[in-house]
Short mmCIF file of C-alpha atoms in Angstrom, two decimals:
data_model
loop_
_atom_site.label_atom_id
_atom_site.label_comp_id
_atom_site.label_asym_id
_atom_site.label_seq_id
_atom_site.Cartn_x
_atom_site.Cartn_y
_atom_site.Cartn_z
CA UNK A 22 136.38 138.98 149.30
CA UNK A 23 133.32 136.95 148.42
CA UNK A 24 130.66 135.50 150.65
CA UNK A 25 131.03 131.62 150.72
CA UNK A 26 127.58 129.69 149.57
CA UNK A 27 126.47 128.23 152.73
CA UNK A 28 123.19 127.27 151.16
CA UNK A 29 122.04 126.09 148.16
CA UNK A 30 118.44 126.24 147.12
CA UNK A 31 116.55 124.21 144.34
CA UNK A 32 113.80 125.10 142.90
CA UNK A 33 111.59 122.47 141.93
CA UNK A 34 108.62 123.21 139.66
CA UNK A 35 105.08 122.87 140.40
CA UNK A 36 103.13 120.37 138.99
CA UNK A 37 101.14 123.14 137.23
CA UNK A 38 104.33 124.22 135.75
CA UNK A 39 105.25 120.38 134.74
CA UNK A 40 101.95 119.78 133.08
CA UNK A 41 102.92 122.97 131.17
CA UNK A 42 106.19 121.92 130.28
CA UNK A 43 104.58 118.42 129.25
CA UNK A 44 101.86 119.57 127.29
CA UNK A 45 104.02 121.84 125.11
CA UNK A 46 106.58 119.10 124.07
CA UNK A 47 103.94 116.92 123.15
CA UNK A 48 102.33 119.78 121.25
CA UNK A 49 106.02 120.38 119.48
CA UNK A 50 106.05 116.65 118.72
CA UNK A 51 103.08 116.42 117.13
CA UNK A 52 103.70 119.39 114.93
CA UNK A 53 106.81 117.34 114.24
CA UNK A 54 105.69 114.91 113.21
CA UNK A 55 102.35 115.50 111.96
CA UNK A 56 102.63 113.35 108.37
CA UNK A 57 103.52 110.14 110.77
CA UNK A 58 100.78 111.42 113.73
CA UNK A 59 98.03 111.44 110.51
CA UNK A 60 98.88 108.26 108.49
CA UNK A 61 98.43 106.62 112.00
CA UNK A 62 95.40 107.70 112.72
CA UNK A 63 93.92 106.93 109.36
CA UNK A 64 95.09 103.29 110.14
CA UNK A 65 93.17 103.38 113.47
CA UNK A 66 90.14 104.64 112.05
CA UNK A 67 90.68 101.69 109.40
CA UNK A 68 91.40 98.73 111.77
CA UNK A 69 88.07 99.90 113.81
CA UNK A 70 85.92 100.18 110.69
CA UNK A 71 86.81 96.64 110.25
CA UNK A 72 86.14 95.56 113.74
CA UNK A 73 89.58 94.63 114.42
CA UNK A 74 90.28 96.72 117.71
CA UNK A 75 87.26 95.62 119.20
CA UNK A 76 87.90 91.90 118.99
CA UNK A 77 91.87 92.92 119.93
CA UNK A 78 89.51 94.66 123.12
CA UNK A 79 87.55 91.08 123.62
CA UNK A 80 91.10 89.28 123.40
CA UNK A 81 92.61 91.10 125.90
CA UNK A 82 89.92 91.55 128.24
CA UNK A 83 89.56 87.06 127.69
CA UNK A 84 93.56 86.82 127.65
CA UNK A 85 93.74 84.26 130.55
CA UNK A 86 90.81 82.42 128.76
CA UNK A 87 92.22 82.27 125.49
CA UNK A 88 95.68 81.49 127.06
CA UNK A 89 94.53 78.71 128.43
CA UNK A 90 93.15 77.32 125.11
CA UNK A 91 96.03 78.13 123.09
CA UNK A 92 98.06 76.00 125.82
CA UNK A 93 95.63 72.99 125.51
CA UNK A 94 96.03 73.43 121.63
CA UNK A 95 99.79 73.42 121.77
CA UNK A 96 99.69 70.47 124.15
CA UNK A 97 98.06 67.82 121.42
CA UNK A 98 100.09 65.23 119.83
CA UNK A 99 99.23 66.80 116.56
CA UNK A 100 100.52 70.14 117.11
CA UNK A 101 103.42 68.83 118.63
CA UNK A 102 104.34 66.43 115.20
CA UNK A 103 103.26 69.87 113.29
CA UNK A 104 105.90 71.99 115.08
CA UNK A 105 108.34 69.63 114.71
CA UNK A 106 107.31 69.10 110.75
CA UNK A 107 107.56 72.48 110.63
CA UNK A 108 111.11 73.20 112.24
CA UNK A 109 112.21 70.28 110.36
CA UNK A 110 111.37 71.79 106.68
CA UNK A 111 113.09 75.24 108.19
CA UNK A 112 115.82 73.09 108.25
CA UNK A 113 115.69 71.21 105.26
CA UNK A 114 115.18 74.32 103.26
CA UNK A 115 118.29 75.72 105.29
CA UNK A 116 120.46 72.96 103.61
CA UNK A 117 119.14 73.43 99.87
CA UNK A 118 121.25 75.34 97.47
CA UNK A 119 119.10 78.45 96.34
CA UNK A 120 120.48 78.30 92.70
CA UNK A 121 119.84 74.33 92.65
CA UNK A 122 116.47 74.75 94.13
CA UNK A 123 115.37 77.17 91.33
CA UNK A 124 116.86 75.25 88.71
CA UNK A 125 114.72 72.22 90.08
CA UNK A 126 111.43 74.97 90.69
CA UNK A 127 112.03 76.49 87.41
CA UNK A 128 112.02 72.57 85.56
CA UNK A 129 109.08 70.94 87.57
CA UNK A 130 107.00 75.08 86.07
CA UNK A 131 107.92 73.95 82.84
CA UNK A 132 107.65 70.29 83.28
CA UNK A 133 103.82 70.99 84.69
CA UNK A 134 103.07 73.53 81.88
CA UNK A 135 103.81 70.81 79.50
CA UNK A 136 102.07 68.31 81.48
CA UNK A 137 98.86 70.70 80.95
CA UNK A 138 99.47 71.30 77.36
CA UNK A 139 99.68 67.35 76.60
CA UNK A 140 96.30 66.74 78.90
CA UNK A 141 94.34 69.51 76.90
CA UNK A 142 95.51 68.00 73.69
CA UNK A 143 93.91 64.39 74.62
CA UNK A 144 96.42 62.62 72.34
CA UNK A 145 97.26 58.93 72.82
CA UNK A 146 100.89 58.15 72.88
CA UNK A 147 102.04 54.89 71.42
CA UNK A 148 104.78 52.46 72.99
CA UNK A 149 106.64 53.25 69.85
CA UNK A 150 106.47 56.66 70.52
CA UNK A 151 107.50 56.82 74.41
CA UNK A 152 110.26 54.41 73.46
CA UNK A 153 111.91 57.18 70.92
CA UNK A 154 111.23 59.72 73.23
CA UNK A 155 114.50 58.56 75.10
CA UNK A 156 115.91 59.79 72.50
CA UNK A 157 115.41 63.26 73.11
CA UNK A 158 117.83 65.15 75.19
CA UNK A 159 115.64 67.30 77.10
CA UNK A 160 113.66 63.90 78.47
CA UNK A 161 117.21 61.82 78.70
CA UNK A 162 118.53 65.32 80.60
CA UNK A 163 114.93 64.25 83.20
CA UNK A 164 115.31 60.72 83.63
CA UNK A 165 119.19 61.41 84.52
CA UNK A 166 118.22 63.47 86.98
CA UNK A 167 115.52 61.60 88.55
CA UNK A 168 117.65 58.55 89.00
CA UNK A 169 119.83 60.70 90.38
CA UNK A 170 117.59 61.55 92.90
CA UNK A 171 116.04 58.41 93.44
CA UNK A 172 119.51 57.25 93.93
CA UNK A 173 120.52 59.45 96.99
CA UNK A 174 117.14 58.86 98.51
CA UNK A 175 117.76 54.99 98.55
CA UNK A 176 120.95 56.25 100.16
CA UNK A 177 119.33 58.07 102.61
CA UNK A 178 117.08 55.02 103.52
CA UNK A 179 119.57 52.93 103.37
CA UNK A 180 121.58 54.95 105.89
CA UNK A 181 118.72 55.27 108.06
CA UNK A 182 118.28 51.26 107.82
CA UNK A 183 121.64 50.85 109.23
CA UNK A 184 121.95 53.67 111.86
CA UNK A 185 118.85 51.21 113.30
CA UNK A 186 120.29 48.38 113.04
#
């Protein structure tokens, strides 16, 4: 019959033997990945050229400094209206159709391409003129639409008049 194990021994390595071990995966890693490993350095070498790492060096060695001055810059009244102006068009932009806004981005292009096209041509538009230019679809199609809009903004004011009130 077999001998029980009474004892069992573990071998830990060295830390001659670990450094070994360490230094060969990171040597296998590298050669692994040595496309990645070069491309990074490259961009190093670029952001130093530029000076970039050593003002990231001055910012971190100032980081309580400058942490303290981005704080007294966030606490004005004016960066507090621009946050919320600027979580406020998030929003509004969040509510917009995409295909409606483009139509509308697409028309005021045009409508401004035109615009420049009439100002280079310096020409002097008569009252009889403007008053047959209702007439044409594509300016009937405008006004339409901009009383449209003017309409539900009154609506919107007026809302906001009686939620007040």
């Amino acid at each position: 019959m077999a001998k029980a194990i009474k004892q069992i021994r573990k071998e830990t390595p060295n830390r001659q033997e670990e450094q070994s071990k360490a230094i060969t995966d990171i040597m296998a890693a590298l050669a692994d990945n040595k496309e990645a490993i070069m491309a990074t350095i490259g961009i190093v070498k670029q952001l130093h050229e530029m000076g970039v790492l050593n003002a990231l060096n001055g910012l971190l060695e100032k980081r309580v400094d400058v942490g303290v001055i981005a704080v007294q810059q966030l606490n004005q009244p004016n960066m507090h209206n621009t946050i919320k102006n600027g979580m406020n068009t998030f929003n509004f932009l969040g509510q917009l159709n995409p295909d409606q806004l483009q139509t509308i981005l697409k028309g005021v292009s045009h409508g401004l391409e035109k615009s420049a096209e009439n100002i280079d041509k310096n020409e002097k538009v008569s009252l009889w003129k403007l008053g047959n230019s209702i007439r044409n679809p594509e300016i009937r199609t405008s006004l339409t639409t901009m009383l449209g809009f003017l309409e539900g903004m009154g609506e919107a004011f007026q809302g906001d008049k009686r939620e007040l009130h």
